[in-house]
Coordinates of C-alpha atoms in Angstrom, one line a residue:
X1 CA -24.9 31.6 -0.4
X2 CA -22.5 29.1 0.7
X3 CA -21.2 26.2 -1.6
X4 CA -23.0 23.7 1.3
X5 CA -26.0 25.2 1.2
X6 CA -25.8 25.9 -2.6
X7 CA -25.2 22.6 -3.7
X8 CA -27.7 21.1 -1.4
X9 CA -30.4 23.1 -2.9
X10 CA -29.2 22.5 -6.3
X11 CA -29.1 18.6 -5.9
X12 CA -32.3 18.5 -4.0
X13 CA -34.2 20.3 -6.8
X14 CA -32.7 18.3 -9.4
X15 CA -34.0 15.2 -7.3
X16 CA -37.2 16.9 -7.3
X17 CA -37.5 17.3 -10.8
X18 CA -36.3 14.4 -12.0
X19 CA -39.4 12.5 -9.9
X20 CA -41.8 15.3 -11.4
X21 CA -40.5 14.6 -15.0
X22 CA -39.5 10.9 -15.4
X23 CA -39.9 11.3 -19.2
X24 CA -38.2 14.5 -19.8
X25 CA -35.4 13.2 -17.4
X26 CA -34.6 10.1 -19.7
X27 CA -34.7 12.0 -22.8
X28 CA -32.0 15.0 -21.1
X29 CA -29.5 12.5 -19.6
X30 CA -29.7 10.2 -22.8
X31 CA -29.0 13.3 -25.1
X32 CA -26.2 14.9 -22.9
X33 CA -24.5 11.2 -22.4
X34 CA -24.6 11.1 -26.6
X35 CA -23.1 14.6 -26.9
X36 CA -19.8 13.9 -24.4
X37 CA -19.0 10.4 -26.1
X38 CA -19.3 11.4 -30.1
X39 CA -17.4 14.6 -29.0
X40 CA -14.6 13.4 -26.4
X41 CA -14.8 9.5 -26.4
X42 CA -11.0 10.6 -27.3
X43 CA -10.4 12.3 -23.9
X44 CA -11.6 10.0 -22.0
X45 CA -9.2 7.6 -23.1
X46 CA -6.2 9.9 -23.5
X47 CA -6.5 11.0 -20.0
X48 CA -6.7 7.8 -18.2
X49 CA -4.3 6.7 -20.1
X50 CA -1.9 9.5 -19.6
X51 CA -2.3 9.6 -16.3
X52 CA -1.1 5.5 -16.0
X53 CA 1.8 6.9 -17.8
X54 CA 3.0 9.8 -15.1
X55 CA 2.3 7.8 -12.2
X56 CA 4.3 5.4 -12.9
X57 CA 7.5 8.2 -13.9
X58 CA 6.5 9.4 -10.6
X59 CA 7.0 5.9 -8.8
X60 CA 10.7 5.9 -10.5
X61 CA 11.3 9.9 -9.7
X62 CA 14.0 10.5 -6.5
X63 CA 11.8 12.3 -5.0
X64 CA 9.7 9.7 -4.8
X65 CA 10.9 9.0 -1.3
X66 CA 9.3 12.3 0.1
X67 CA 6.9 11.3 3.0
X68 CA 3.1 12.7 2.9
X69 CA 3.5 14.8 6.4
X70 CA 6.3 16.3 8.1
X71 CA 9.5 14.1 7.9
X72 CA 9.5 11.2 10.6
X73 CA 5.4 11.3 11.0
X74 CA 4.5 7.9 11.6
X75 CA 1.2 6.5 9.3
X76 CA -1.9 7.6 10.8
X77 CA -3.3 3.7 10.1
X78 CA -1.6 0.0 10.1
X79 CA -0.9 -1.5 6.9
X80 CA -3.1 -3.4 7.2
X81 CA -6.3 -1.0 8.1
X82 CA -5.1 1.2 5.5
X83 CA -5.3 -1.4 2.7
X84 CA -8.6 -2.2 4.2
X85 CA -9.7 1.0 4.0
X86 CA -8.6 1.5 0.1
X87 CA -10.0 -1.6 -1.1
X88 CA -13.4 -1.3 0.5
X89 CA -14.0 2.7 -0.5
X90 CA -12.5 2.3 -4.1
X91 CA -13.7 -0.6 -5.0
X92 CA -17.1 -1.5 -3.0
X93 CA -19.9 -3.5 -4.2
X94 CA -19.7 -3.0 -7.7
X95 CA -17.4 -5.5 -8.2
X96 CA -20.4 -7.9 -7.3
X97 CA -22.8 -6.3 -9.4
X98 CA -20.3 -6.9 -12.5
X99 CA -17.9 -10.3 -11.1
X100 CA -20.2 -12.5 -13.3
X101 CA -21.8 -10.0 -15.9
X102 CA -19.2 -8.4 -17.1
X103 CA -17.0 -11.5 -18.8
X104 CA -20.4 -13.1 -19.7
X105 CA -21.7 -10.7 -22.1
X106 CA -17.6 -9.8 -23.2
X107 CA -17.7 -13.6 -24.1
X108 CA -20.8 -13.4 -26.1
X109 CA -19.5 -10.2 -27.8
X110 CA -17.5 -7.9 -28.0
X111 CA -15.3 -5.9 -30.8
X112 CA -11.7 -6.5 -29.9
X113 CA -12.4 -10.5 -30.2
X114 CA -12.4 -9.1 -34.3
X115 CA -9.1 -7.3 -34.3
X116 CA -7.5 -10.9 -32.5
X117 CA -9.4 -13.0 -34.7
X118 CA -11.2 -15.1 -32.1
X119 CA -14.7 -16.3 -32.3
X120 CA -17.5 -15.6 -30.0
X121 CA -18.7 -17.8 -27.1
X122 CA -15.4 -19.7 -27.3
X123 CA -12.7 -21.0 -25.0
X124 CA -10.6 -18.3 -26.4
X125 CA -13.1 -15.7 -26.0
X126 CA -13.7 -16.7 -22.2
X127 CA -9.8 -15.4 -22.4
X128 CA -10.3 -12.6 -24.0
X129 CA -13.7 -12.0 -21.6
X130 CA -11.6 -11.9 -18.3
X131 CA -9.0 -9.2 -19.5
X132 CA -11.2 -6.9 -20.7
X133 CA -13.0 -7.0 -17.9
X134 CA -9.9 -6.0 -15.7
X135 CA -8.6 -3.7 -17.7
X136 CA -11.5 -2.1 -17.2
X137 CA -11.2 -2.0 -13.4
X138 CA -7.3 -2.2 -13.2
X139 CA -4.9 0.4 -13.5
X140 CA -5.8 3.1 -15.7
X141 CA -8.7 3.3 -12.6
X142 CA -6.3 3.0 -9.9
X143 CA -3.6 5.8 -12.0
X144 CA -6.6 8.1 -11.4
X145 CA -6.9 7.9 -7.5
X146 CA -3.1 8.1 -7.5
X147 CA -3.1 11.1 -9.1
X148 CA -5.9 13.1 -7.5
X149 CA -5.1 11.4 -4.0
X150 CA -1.3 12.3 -3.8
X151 CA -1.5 15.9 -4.9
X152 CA -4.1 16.6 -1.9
X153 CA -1.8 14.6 0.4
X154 CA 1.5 16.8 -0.8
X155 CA -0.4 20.2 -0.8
X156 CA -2.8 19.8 2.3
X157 CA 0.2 17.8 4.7
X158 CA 3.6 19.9 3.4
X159 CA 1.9 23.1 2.2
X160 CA -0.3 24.0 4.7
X161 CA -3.6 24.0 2.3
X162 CA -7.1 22.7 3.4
X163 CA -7.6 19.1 2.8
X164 CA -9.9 19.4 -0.7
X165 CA -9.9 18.8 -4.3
X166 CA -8.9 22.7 -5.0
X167 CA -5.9 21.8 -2.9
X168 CA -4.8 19.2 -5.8
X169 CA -4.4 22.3 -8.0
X170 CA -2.7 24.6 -6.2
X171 CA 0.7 24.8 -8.2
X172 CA -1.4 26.4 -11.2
X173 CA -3.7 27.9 -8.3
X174 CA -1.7 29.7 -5.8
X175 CA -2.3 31.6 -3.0
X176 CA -4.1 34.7 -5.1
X177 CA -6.9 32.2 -6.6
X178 CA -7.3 29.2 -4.8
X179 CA -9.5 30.8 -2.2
X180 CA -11.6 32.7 -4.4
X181 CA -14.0 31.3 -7.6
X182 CA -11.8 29.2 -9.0
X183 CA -11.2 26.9 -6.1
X184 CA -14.4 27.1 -5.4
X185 CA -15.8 25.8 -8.8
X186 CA -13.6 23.2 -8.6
X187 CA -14.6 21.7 -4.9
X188 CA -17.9 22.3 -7.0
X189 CA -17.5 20.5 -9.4
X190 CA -15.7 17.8 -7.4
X191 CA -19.1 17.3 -5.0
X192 CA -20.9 17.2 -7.8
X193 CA -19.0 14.1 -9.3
X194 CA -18.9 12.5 -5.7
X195 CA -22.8 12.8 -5.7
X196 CA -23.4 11.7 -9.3
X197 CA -20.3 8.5 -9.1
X198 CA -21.7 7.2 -5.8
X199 CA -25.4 7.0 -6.4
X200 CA -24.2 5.4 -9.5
X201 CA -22.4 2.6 -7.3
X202 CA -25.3 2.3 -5.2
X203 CA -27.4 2.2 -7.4
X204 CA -26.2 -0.9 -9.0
X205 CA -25.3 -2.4 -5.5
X206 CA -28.7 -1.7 -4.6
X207 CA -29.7 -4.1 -7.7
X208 CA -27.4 -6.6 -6.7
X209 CA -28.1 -6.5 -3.0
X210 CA -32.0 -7.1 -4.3
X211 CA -31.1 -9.7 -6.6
X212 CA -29.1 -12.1 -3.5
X213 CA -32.2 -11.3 -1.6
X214 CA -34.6 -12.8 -3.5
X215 CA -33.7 -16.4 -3.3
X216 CA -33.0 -16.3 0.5
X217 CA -36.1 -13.7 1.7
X218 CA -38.5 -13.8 -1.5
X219 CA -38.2 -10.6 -1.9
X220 CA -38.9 -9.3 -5.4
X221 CA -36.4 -7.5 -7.7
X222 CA -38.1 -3.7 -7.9
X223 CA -37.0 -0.7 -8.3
X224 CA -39.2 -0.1 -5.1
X225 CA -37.5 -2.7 -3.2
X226 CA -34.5 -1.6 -4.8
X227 CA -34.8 2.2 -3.2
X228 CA -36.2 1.0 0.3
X229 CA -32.9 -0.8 0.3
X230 CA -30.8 2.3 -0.8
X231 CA -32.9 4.2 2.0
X232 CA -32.0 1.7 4.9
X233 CA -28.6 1.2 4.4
X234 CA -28.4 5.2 4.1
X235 CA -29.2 5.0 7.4
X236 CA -26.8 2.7 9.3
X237 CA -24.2 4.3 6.7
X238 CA -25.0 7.7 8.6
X239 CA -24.5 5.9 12.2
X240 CA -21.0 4.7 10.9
X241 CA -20.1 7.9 9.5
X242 CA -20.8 9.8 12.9
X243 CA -18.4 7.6 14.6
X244 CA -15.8 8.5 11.9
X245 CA -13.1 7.3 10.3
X246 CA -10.9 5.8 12.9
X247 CA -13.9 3.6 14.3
X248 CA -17.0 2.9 12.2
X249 CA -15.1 2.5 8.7
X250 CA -12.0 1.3 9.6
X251 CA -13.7 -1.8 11.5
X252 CA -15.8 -1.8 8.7
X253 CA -13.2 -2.1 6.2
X254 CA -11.3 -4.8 8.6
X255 CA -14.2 -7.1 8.4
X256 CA -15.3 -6.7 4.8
X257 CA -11.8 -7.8 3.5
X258 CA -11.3 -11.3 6.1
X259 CA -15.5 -12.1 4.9
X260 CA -14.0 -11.3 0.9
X261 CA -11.3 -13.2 0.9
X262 CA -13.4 -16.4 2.9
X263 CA -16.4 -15.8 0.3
X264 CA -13.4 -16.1 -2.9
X265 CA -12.5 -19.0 -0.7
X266 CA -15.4 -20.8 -0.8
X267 CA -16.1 -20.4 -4.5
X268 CA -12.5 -21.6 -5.5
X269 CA -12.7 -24.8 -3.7
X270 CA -16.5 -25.2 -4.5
X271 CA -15.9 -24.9 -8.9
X272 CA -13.5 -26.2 -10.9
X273 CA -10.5 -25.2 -8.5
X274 CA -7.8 -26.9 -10.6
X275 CA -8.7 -24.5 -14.0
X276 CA -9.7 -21.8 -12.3
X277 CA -6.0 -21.3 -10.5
X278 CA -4.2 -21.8 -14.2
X279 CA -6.3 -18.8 -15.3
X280 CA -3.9 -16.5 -12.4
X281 CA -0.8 -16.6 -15.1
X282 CA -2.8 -16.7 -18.6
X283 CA -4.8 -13.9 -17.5
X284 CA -2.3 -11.7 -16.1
X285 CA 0.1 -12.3 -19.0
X286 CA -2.7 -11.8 -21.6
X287 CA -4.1 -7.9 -19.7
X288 CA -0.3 -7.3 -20.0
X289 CA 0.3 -8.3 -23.3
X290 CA -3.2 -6.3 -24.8
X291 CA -2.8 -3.6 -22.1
X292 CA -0.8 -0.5 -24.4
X293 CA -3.2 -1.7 -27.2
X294 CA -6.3 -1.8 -25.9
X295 CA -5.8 1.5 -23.7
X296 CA -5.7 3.4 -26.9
X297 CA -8.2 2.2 -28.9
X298 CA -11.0 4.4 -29.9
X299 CA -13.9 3.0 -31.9
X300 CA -14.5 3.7 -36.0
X301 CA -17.6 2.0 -36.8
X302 CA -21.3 2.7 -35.1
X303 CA -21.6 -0.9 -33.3
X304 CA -17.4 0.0 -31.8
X305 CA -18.5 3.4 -30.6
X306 CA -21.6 2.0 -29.3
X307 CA -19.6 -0.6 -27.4
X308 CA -16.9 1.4 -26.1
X309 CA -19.7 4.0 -25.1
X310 CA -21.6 1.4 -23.0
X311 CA -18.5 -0.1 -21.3
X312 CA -15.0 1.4 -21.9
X313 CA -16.1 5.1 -21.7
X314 CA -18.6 4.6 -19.0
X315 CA -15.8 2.8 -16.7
X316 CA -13.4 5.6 -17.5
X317 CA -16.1 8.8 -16.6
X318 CA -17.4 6.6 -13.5
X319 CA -13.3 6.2 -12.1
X320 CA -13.4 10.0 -12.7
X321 CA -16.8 10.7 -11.2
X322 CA -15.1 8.9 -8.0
X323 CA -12.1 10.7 -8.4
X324 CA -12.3 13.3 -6.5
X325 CA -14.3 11.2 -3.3
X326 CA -11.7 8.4 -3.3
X327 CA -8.8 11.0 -4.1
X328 CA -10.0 12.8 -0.8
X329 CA -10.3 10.0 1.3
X330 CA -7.4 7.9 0.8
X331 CA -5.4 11.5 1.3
X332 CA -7.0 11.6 4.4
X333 CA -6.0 7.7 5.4
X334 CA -2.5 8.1 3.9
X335 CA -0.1 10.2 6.4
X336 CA 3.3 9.3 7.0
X337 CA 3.9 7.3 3.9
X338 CA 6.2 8.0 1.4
X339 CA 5.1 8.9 -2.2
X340 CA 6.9 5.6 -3.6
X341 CA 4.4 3.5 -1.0
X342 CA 1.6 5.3 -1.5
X343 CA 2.0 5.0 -5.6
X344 CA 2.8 1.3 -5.3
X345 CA 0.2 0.4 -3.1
X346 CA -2.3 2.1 -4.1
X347 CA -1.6 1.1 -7.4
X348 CA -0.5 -2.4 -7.3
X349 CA -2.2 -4.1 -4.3
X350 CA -6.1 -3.7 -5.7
X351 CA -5.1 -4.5 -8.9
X352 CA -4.0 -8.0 -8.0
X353 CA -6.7 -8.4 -5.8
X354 CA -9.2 -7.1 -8.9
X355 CA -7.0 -10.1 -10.8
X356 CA -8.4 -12.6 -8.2
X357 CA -11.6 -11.2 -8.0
X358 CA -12.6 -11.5 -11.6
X359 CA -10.5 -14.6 -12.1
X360 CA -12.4 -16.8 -9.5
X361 CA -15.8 -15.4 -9.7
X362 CA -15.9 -14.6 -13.6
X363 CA -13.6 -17.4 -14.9
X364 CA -15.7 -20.0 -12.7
X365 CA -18.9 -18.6 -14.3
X366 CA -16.9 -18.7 -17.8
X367 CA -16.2 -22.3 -17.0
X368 CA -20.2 -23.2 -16.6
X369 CA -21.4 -21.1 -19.5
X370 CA -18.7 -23.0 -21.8
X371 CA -19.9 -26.6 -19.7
X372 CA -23.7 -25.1 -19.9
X373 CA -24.3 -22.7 -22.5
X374 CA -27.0 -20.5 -21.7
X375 CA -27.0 -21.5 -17.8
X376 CA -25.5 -18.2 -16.9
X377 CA -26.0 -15.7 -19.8
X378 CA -30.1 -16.2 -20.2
X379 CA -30.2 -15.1 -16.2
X380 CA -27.1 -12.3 -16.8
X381 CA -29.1 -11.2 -20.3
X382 CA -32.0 -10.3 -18.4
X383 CA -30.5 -8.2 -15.8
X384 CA -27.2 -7.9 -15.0
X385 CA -27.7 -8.1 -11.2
X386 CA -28.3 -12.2 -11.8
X387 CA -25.4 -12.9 -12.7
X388 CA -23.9 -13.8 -9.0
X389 CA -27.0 -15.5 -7.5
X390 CA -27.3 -17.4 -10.6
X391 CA -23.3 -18.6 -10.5
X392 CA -23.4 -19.7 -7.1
X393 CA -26.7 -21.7 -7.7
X394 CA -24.6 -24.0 -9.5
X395 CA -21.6 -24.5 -6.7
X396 CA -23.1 -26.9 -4.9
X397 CA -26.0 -28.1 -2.2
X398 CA -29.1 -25.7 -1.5
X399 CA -27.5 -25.7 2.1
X400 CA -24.2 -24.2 0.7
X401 CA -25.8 -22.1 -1.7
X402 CA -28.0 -20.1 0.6
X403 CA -25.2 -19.5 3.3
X404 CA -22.8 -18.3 0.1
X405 CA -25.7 -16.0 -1.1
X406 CA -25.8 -14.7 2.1
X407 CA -22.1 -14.0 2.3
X408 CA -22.7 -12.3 -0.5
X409 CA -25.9 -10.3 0.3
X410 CA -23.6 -9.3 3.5
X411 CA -20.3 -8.0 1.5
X412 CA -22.9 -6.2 -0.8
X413 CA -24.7 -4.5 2.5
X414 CA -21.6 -3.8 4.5
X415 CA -19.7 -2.8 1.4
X416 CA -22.4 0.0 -0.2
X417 CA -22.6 1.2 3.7
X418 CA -18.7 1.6 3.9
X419 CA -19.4 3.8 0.1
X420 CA -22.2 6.1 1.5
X421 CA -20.0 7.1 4.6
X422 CA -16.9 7.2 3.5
X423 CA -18.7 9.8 0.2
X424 CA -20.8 11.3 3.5
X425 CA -17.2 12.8 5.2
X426 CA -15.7 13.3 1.7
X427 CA -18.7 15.9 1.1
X428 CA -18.5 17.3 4.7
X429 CA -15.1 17.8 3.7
X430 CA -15.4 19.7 0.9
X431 CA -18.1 22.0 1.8
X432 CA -15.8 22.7 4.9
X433 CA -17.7 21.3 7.4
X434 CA -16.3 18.0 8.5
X435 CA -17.4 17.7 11.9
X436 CA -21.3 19.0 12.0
X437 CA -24.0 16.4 12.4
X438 CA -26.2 18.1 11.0
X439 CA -24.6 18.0 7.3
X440 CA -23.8 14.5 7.3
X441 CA -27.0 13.8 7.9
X442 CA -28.1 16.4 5.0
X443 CA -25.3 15.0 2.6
X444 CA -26.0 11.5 3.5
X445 CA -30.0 11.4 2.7
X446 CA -28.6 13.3 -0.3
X447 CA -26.7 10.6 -1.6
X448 CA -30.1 8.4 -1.2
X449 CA -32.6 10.3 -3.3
X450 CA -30.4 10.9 -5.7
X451 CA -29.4 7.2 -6.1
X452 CA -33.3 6.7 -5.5
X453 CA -34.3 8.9 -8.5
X454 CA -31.5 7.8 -10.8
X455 CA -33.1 4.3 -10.3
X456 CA -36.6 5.2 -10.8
X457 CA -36.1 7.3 -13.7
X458 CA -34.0 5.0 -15.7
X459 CA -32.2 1.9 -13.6
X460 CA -28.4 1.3 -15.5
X461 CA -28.7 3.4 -18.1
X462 CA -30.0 6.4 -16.4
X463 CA -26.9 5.9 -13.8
X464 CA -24.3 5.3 -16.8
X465 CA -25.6 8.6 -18.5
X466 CA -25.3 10.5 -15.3
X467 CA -21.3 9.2 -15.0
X468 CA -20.4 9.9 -18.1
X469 CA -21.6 13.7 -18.1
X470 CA -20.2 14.5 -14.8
X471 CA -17.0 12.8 -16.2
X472 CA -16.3 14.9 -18.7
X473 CA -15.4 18.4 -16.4
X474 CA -13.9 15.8 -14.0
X475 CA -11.2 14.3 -17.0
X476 CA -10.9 18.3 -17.6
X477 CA -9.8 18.7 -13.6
X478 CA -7.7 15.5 -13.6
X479 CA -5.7 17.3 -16.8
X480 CA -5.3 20.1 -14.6
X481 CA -3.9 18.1 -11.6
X482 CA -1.5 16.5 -13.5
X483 CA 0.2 19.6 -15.3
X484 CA 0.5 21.3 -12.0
X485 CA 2.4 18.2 -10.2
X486 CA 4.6 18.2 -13.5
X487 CA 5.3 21.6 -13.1
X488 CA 6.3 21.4 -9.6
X489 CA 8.4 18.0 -10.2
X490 CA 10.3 20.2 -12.9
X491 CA 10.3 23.4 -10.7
X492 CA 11.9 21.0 -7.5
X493 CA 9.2 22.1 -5.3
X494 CA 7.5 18.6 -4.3

């Protein structure tokens, strides 16, 4: 049996019995998410750590000037497109779904507010809320795409090997194994965590997409509302996937990134623009100053582990469940530049732009609950997927409210359809079979039912759980990755 047709049975019948056994679903994913975290909550954080570490020694190495491709090969993309491209595959919609919720509920909680000695639900707190939440989608993330994306570049465009995860491994590898079981369990396990990491996304941009809905359609936040959305947007991410790369998600991209940057517009000038800009320096400086810290802190007590279970671990098994998808695909985008640029950018552009993000957005809802308390944590403490309608119900008129809801229903629709095609040719790719219709469209209504399942069986937690377990062989393939590139950087062969 072929590893398409293999995994498509296997995912299908897990989607299958997950519907027949709701129950017995729940009870499986909660136990296996409790075993990985009690027993490698420590892995987690030591490999995403780690990796942070090499990337940047590989930025500062000489040979950092090698170019992905043969030598003179001119980038596939512009600068511009191919920025586009990262931002809106790596980061998508779930930047929405946690803009707002994350810093609120940091602010009404969290354990390293202890270890500074700052209160809860105060000014410094609102601080401590906004760097938190981007360490938690800043670099240590970003290290991990690095990694995975510029060993396939190396070893698919100056080797000669197929453009897949296996491919990331071949300096441990070879020639005698990558073709045989080995590479195969890893492209395995690498569609597995594609599957698992991108219904998770959608899942939660499915919620969020549902929640800016409701006060411009009336239409109810469900879980059956929630999956007919997954469901259509499957769709048109299947159209835009047939067209490929160069056409459907590079336009795609292009147009998500000029209606982001307008929407962050709009809410800047519409809150309390002068506090909101100060926020820029004190927030960079403080994820900075906490960053070695706080990336190698590993809970003691129950209420830490919990914590750091529901957030920190979670954020660090879903950047590796994406791994592998975003590795592949921004390989794919990123011939003809050098290994300095593609660290760098990769690296350093999204995490500013993540600074921004979470700045405006959270520190502007920071700023209300602090003005207000309880105007935006009673909505975000009820569901999570509030927590932007709810801010921007506050900016202004009705008028300007409804058309920046819709802005953002639209960045949360174009964004989860840019995720679902861009994962669609990533699996294609790895089962070998990048240009058939026929598994797009298999792989593509895939990605749906599982999202669909994962939302009827359990909504966040039942996506979080799935993450974290897929995470774990992921953090063991990402270990891998990186001791073959350091072998080759001491061998000279990069």
């Amino acid at each position: 049996m072929t590893l398409s047709r293999f995994s498509l049975f296997f995912l299908f019948a897990l989607v299958v019995l997950g519907l027949i056994s709701i129950e017995d679903t729940q009870a499986i994913l909660g136990t296996a998410r409790s075993a990985v975290v009690d027993a490698f909550d420590w892995f987690f954080v030591g490999i995403t750590s780690g990796t942070l570490c090499l990337i940047v020694l590989l930025a500062a190495h000489p040979r950092a000037k090698v170019r992905l491709g043969p030598e003179g090969a001119p980038p596939d993309f512009s600068r511009f497109s191919w920025f586009a491209m990262l931002f809106s595959a790596g980061l998508a919609s779930g930047l929405l779904y946690w803009a707002v919720a994350e810093p609120i509920l940091h602010f009404q909680g969290n354990p390293t507010l202890a270890h500074q000695g700052l209160a809860p639900l105060s000014a410094s707190a609102a601080q401590n809320a906004l760097s938190l939440t981007i360490f938690h989608w800043g670099l240590q993330g970003w290290g991990l795409y690095v990694l995975g994306g510029l060993a396939i570049a190396l070893y698919s465009y100056r080797h000669g090997q197929p453009m897949t995860i296996r491919s990331a491994l071949y300096p441990l590898l070879g020639d005698r194994w990558i073709g045989r079981w080995p590479g195969a369990l890893i492209d395995l396990l690498a569609l597995l965590g594609t599957v698992f990491g991108v219904s998770t996304s959608a899942g939660l941009s499915a919620a969020s997409l549902n929640a800016a809905l409701e006060p411009l359609l009336g239409f109810p936040v469900t879980s059956g509302n929630q999956i007919a959305i997954v469901f259509l947007v499957c769709f048109l991410g299947l159209v835009s996937a047939l067209s490929g790369v160069g056409r459907g998600i590079r336009r795609l991209s292009e147009i998500n990134v000029w209606v982001s940057a307008i929407f962050l517009l709009a809410v800047l000038l519409a809150g309390p623009t002068g506090q909101i800009l100060s926020l820029f320096p004190t927030t960079l400086v403080d994820y900075g100053r906490t960053l070695f810290s706080t990336s190698f802190w590993i809970g003691s007590s129950v209420t830490e582990t919990e914590w750091q279970s529901n957030w920190t671990i979670f954020y660090w098994a879903w950047w590796l469940a994406w791994m592998p998808f975003v590795s592949l695909f921004i390989a794919r985008i990123s011939r003809g530049r050098t290994i300095r640029e593609f660290v760098m950018t990769v690296m350093a552009v999204p995490t500013l732009v993540i600074l921004a993000w979470m700045v405006i957005l959270g520190g502007t809802a920071l700023h209300q609950e602090l003005l207000q308390p309880g105007s935006i944590s009673e909505a975000v403490n009820f569901n999570s997927s509030l927590g932007v309608p709810t801010l921007l119900s506050h900016l202004g008129s009705p008028e300007f409210v409804a058309a920046l809801t819709g802005v953002a229903a639209f960045l949360l629709f174009t964004w989860l359809i840019t995720s679902l095609d861009s994962a669609t040719l990533v699996l294609c790719h790895l089962v070998g079979q990048p240009d058939q219709i026929t598994q797009k469209i298999l792989w593509g209504t895939l990605l749906a039912a599982m999202t669909s399942m994962l939302i009827w069986v359990g909504g966040l937690q039942a996506l979080q759980a799935a993450s974290i377990v897929i995470g774990l062989p992921l953090a063991l393939i990402t270990s891998l990755i990186a001791a073959g590139l350091v072998k080759d950087l001491i061998m000279g062969r990069l």
